[in-house]
Coordinates of C-alpha atoms and ligand atoms in Angstrom, one line a residue:
X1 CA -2.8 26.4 34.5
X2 CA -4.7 29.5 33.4
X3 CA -4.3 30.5 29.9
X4 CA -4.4 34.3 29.0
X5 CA -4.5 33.9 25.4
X6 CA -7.4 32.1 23.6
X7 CA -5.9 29.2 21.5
X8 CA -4.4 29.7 18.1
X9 CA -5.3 26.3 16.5
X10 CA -5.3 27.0 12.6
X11 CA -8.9 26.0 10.9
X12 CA -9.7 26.5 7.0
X13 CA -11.6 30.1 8.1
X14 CA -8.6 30.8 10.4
X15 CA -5.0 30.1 8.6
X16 CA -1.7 29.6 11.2
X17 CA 1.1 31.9 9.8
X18 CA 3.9 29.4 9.1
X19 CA 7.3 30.3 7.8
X20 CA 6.6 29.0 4.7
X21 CA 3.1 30.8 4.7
X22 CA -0.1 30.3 5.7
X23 CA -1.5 26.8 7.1
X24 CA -5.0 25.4 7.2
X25 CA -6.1 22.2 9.0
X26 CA -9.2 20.8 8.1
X27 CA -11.3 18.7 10.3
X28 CA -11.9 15.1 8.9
X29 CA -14.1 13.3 11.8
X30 CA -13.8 10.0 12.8
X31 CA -11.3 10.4 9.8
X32 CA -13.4 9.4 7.3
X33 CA -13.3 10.6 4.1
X34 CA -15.6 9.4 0.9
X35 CA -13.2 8.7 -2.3
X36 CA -14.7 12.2 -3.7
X37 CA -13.2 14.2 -0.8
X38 CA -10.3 12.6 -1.3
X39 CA -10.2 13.5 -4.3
X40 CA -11.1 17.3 -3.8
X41 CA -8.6 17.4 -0.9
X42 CA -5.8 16.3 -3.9
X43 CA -6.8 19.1 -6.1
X44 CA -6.4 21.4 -4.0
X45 CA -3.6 20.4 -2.5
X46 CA -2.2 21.3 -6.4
X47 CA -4.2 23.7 -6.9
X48 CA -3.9 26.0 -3.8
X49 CA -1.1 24.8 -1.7
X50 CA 1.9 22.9 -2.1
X51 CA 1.2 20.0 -3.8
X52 CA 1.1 17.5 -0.4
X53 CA -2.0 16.5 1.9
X54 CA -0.6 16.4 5.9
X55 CA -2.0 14.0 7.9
X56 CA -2.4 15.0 11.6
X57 CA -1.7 13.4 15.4
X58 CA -5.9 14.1 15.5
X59 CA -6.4 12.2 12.1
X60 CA -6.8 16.0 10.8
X61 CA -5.3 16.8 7.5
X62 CA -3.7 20.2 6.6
X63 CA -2.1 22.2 3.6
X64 CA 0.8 24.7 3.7
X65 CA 1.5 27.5 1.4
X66 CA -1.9 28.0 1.2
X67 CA -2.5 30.4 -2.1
X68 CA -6.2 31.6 -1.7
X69 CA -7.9 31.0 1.2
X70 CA -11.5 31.8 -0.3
X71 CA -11.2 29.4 -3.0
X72 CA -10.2 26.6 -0.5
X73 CA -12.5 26.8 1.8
X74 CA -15.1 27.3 -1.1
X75 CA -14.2 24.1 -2.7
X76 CA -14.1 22.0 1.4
X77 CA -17.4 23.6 1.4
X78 CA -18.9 22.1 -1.6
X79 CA -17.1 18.5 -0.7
X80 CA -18.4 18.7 2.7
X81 CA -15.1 19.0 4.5
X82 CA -16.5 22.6 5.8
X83 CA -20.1 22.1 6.8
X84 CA -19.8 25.3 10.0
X85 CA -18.3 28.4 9.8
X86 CA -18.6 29.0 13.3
X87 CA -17.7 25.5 14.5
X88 CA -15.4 23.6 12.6
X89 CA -12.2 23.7 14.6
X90 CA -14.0 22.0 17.1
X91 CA -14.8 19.0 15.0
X92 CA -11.6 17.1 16.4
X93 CA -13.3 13.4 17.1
X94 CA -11.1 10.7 16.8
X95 CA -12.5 7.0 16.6
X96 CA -11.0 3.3 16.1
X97 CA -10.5 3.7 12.8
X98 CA -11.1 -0.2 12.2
X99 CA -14.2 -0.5 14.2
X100 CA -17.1 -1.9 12.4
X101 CA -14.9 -3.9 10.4
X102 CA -12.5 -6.2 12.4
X103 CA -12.2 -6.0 16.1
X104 CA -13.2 -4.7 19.1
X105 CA -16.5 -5.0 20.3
X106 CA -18.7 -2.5 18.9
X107 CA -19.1 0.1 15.7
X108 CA -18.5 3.2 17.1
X109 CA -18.5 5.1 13.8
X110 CA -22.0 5.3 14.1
X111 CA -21.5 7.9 16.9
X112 CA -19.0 10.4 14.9
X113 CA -21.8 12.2 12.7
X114 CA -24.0 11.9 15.7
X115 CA -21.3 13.7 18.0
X116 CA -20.9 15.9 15.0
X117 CA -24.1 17.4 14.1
X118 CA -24.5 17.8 18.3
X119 CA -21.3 19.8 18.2
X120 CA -22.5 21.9 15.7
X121 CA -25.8 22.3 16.3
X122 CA -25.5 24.4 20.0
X123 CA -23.9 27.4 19.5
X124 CA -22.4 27.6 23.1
X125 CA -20.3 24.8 21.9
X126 CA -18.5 26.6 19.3
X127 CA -16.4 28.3 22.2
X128 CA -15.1 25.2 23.0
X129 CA -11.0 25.5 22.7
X130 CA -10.0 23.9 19.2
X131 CA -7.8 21.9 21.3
X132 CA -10.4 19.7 22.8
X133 CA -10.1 16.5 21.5
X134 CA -13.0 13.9 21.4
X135 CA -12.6 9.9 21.2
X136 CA -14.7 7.3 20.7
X137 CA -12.7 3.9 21.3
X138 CA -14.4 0.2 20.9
X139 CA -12.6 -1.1 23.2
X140 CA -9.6 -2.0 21.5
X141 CA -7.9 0.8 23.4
X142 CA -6.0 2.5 20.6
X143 CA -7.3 6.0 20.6
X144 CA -8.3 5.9 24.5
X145 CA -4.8 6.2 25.1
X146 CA -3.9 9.1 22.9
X147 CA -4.8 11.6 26.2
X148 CA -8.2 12.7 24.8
X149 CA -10.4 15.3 26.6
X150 CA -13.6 13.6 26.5
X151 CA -14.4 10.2 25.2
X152 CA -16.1 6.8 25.8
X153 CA -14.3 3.6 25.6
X154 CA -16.5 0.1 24.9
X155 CA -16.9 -2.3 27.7
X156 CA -19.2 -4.7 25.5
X157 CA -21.6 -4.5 22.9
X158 CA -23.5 -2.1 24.8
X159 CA -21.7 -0.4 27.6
X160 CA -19.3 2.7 27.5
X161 CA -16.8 3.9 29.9
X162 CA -16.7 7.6 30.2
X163 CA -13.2 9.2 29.9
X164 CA -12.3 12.4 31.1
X165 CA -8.8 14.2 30.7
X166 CA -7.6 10.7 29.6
X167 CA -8.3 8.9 32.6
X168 CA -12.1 6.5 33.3
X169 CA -14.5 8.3 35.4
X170 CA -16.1 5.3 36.3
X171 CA -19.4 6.4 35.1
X172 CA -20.9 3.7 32.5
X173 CA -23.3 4.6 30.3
X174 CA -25.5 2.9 27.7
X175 CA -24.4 3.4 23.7
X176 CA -27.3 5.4 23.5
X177 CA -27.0 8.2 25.6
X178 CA -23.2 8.2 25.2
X179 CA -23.2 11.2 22.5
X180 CA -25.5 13.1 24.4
X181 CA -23.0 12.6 27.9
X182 CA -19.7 13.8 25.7
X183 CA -22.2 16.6 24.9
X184 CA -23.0 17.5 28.5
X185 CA -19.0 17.1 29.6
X186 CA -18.4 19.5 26.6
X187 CA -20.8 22.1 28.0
X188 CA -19.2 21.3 31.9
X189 CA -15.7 21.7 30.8
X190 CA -16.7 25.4 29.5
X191 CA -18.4 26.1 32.4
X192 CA -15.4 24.9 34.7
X193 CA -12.7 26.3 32.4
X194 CA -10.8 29.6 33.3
X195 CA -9.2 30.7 30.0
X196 CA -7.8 26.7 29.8
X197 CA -7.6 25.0 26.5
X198 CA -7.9 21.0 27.7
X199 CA -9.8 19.7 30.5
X200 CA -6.5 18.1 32.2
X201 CA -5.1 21.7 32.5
X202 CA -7.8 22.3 34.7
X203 CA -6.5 21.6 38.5
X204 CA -8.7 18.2 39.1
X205 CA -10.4 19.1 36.0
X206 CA -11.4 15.3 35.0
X207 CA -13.0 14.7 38.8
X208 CA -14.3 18.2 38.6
X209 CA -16.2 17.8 35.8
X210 CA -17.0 13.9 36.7
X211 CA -18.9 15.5 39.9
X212 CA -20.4 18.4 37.8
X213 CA -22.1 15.5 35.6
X214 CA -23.3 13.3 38.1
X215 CA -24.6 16.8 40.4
X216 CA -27.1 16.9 36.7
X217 CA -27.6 13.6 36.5
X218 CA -29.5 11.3 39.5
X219 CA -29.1 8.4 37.2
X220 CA -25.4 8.5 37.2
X221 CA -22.7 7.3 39.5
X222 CA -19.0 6.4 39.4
X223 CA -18.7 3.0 40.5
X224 CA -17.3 1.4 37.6
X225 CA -13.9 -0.5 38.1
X226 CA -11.4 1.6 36.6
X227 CA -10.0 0.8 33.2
X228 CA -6.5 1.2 32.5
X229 CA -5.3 3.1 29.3
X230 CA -2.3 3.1 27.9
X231 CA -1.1 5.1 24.5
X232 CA -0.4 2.4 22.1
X233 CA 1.5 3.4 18.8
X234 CA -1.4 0.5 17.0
X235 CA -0.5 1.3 13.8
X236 CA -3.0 -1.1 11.3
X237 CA -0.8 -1.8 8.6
X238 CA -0.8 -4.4 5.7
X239 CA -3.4 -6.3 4.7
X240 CA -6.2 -6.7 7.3
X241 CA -9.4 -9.1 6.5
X242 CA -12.6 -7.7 7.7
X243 CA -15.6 -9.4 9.4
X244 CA -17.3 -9.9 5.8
X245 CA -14.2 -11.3 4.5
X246 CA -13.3 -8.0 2.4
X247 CA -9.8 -6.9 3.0
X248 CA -8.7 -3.5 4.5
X249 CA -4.8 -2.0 3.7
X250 CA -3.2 -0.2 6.3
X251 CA -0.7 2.3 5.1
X252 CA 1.8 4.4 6.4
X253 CA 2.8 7.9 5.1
X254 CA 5.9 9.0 4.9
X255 CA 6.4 11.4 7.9
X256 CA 2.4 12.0 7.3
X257 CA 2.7 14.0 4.2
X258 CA 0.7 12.3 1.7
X259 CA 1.8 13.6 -2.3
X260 CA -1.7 14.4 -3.7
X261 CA -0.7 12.3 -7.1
X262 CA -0.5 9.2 -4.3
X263 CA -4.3 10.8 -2.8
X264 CA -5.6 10.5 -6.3
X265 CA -4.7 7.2 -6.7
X266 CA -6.4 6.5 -3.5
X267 CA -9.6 8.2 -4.1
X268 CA -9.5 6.3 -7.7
X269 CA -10.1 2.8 -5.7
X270 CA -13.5 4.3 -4.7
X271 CA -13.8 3.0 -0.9
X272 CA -14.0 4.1 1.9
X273 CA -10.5 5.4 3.4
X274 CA -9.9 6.8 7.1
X275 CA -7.0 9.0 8.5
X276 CA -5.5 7.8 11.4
X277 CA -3.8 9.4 14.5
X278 CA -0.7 7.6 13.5
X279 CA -0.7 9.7 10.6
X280 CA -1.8 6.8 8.5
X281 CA -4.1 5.6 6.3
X282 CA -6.9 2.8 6.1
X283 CA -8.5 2.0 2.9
X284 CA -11.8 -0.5 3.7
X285 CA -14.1 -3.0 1.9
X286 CA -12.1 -4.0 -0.8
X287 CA -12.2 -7.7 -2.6
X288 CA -9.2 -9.6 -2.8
X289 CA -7.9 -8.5 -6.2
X290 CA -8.8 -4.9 -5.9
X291 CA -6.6 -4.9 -2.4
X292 CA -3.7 -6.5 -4.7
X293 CA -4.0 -3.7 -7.1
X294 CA -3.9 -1.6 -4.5
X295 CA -0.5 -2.8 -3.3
X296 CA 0.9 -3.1 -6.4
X297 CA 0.4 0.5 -7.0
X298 CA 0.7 2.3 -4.2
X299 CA 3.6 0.6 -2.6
X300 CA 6.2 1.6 -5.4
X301 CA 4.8 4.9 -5.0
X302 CA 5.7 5.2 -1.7
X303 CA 2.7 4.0 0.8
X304 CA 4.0 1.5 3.6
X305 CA 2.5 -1.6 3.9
X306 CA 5.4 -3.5 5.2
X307 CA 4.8 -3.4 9.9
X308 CA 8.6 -4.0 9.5
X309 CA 9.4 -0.9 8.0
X310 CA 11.7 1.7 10.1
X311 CA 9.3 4.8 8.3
X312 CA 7.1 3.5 10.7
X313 CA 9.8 4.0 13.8
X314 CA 9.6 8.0 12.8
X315 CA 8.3 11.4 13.1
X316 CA 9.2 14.7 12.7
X317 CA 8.1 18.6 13.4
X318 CA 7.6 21.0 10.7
X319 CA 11.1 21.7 11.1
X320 CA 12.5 24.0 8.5
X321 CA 11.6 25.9 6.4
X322 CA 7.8 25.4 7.4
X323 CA 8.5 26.6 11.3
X324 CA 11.1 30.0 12.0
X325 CA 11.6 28.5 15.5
X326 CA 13.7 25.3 13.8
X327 CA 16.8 25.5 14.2
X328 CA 17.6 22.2 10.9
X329 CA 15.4 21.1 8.1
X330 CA 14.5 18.5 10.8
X331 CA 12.8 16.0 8.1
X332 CA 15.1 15.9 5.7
X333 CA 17.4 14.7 8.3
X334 CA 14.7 12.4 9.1
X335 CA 13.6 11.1 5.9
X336 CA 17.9 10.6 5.1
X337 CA 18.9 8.7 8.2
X338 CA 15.7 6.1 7.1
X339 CA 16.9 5.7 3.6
X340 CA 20.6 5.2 4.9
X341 CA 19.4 2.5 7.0
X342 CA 20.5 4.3 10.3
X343 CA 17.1 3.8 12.0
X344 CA 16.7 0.2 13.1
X345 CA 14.0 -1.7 15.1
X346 CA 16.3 -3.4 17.9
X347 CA 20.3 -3.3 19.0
X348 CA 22.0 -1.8 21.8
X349 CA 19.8 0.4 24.1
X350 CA 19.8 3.5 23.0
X351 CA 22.6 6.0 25.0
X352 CA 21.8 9.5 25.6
X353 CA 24.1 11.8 23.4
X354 CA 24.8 15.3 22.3
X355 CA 26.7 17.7 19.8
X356 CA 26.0 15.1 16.8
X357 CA 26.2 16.1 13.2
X358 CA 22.7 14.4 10.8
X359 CA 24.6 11.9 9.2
X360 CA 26.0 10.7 13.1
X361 CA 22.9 9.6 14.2
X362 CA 21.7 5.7 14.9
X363 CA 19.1 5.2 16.4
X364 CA 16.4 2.4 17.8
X365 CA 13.2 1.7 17.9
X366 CA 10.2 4.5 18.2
X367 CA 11.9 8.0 17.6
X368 CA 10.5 11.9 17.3
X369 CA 13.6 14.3 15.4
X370 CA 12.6 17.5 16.5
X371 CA 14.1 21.3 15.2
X372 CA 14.2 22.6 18.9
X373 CA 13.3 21.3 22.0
X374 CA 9.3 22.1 22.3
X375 CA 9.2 18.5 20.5
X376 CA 5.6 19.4 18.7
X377 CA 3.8 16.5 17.4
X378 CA 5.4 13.9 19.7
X379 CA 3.7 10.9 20.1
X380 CA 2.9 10.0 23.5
X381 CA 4.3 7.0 25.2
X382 CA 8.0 5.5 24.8
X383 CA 9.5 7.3 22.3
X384 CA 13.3 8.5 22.1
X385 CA 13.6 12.2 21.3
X386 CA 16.5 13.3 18.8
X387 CA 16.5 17.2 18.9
X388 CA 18.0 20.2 17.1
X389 CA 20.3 22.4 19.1
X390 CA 23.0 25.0 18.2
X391 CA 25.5 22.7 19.1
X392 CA 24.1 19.7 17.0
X393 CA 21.5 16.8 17.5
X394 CA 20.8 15.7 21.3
X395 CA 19.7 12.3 21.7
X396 CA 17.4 11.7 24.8
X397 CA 16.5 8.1 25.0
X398 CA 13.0 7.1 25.7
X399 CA 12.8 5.6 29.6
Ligands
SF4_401 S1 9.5 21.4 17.7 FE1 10.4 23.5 17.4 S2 11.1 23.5 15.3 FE2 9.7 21.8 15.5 S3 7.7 22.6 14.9 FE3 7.8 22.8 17.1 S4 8.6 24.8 17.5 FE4 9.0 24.3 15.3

């Protein structure tokens, strides 16, 4: 596929016109953010858009109805949410967000700054497409799987697979010199690309650029047995005890859109919290009673901390009014067929239907509601797809 156009992903510096008005995503690395950012992405969320913090499929965050545009990306400068003018959409690094604290077999959020400050610091790479997608897994497997354009997955405590267009290369390399390789497959994918925005929409693209890589690099080769990635929908949710015995809380947000009152409270626990692909969120290194609070609070307010809950079986678009494509207010439905207890985790197979009013609509297990058929922001994997048409909702089940 050969692209024409370059690629419209909205930044802070570059705002999307919505229907609703204008959009801008900031990039949140490895999804971290400190309690203060937190904090400075709530008030302007009041102050400057429209009241709510969304949560990406790239552990991003973005605003709509964006007011003033200076004054937002003046304040994301000054909390360091904006640190490059000339780089920042292509900041999008996604890593295990519980790594260092429970699980797999190495830290890798270590390597996000590091990956970062490389990105930004070679000006050839700010022509990467802001579609490009970066991933750092520990071996878990749950962001390897999420269709990444280059990323390392750990082997052991001191091995990385490199991944390319999703798929392992079979090259292995050290932790050391794995930023600096995701570097090198950054700069071969722009010397391969022809006006493409992601390495797998080059023909051959990831084997491409594995050869280009090891034609630079006499120390490399591909021999590594291939490893198998799968998306996984690996929500952490609930309480989760780390390593040191401190307690992380998974939480899930409503069809991603976090109410900045609910941020505040969030930032006010003074920990460090990461965004998730799942368009959650991951508040670390609590003690015991703190992570009660927590619960306590944020629970009647709306967080999920319940892996049982069917908010957790759902996405949506934009849908209307925030997209003039949509043909419903997409979420709404959504958010109504939840609370009516029409979304349910198991039952009959699900059976393809069409022409169905909002309120006819049961359905199982994982499911994306869409307001037409381009189905943005669905989540890879098994997912049924319950879409917008002029002649009603058309259920397509997942297979
Ligand atoms: S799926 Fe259709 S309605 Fe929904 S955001 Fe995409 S283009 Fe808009």
């Amino acid at each position: 596929m050969t692209r024409s156009d370059p690629d419209s992903c909205p930044g802070v510096l570059r705002l999307h016109q919505a229907a609703d008005g204008p959009l801008a995503r900031i990039r949140v690395p490895g999804g971290r953010l400190s309690p203060e950012q937190m904090q400075a992405l709530a008030a302007a969320a009041v102050d400057l858009g429209d009241g709510n913090i969304e949560l990406t499929s790239r552990g991003n965050v973005q605003f709509r109805r964006v007011r003033d545009a200076a004054e937002l990306s003046e304040r994301l400068t000054t909390a360091g949410l904006l640190p490059s003018a000339t780089h920042e959409r292509v900041r999008n690094i996604v890593a295990s967000p519980l790594s260092g604290r429970t699980g797999g077999w190495t830290d890798v959020h270590p390597l996000v700054p590091a990956l970062d400050e490389g990105l930004r610091a070679d000006p050839r790479l700010a022509e990467l497409p802001g579609r490009v997608l970066f991933t750092l897994d520990d071996g878990r497997g749950d962001v390897s799987g999420l269709g990444g354009d280059i990323g390392v997955h750990a082997l052991d405590d001191a091995t990385y697979a490199l991944l390319l267009a999703g798929k392992d290369t079979g090259v292995r390399v050290p932790a050391a010199e794995a930023v600096d390789l995701m570097l090198a497959a950054a700069h071969g994918f722009l010397e391969l690309r022809d006006g493409q925005w992601r390495l797998h929409e080059i023909p051959d693209g990831g084997t491409r650029l594995t050869e280009h890589l090891l034609a630079n690099r006499s120390d490399l080769d591909a021999s590594g047995e291939p490893v198998e990635l799968a998306p996984r929908q690996d929500i952490p949710i609930g309480w989760l005890t780390q390593d040191d015995n401190r307690v992380a809380l998974g939480a899930g947000v409503r069809l991603g859109s976090l109410p900045a009152r609910t941020a505040e409270f969030i930032a006010a626990v003074e920990r460090p919290i990461f965004v998730t692909p799942w368009r959650s969120i991951v508040l670390t290194d609590m003690d015991e009673w703190t992570a009660e609070q927590v619960v306590r609070v944020l629970a009647p307010m709306g967080l999920v901390f319940d892996a049982n809950s069917p908010w957790l079986l759902v996405s949506a678009c934009a849908g209307m009014p925030g997209c003039a494509k949509s043909l419903t207010d997409v979420r709404a439905d959504t958010a109504e067929a939840v609370d009516s207890g029409r979304v349910i985790h198991t039952g009959t197979p699900q059976v393809a239907r069409e022409g169905l009013d909002a309120d006819e609509i049961v359905a199982t297990g994982r499911q994306h509601w869409s307001g037409c058929d381009r189905r943005c922001g669905r989540p890879k994997g098994a997912v049924t797809d319950i879409i917008a048409t002029t002649d009603g909702y058309r259920i397509v089940p997942a297979d």
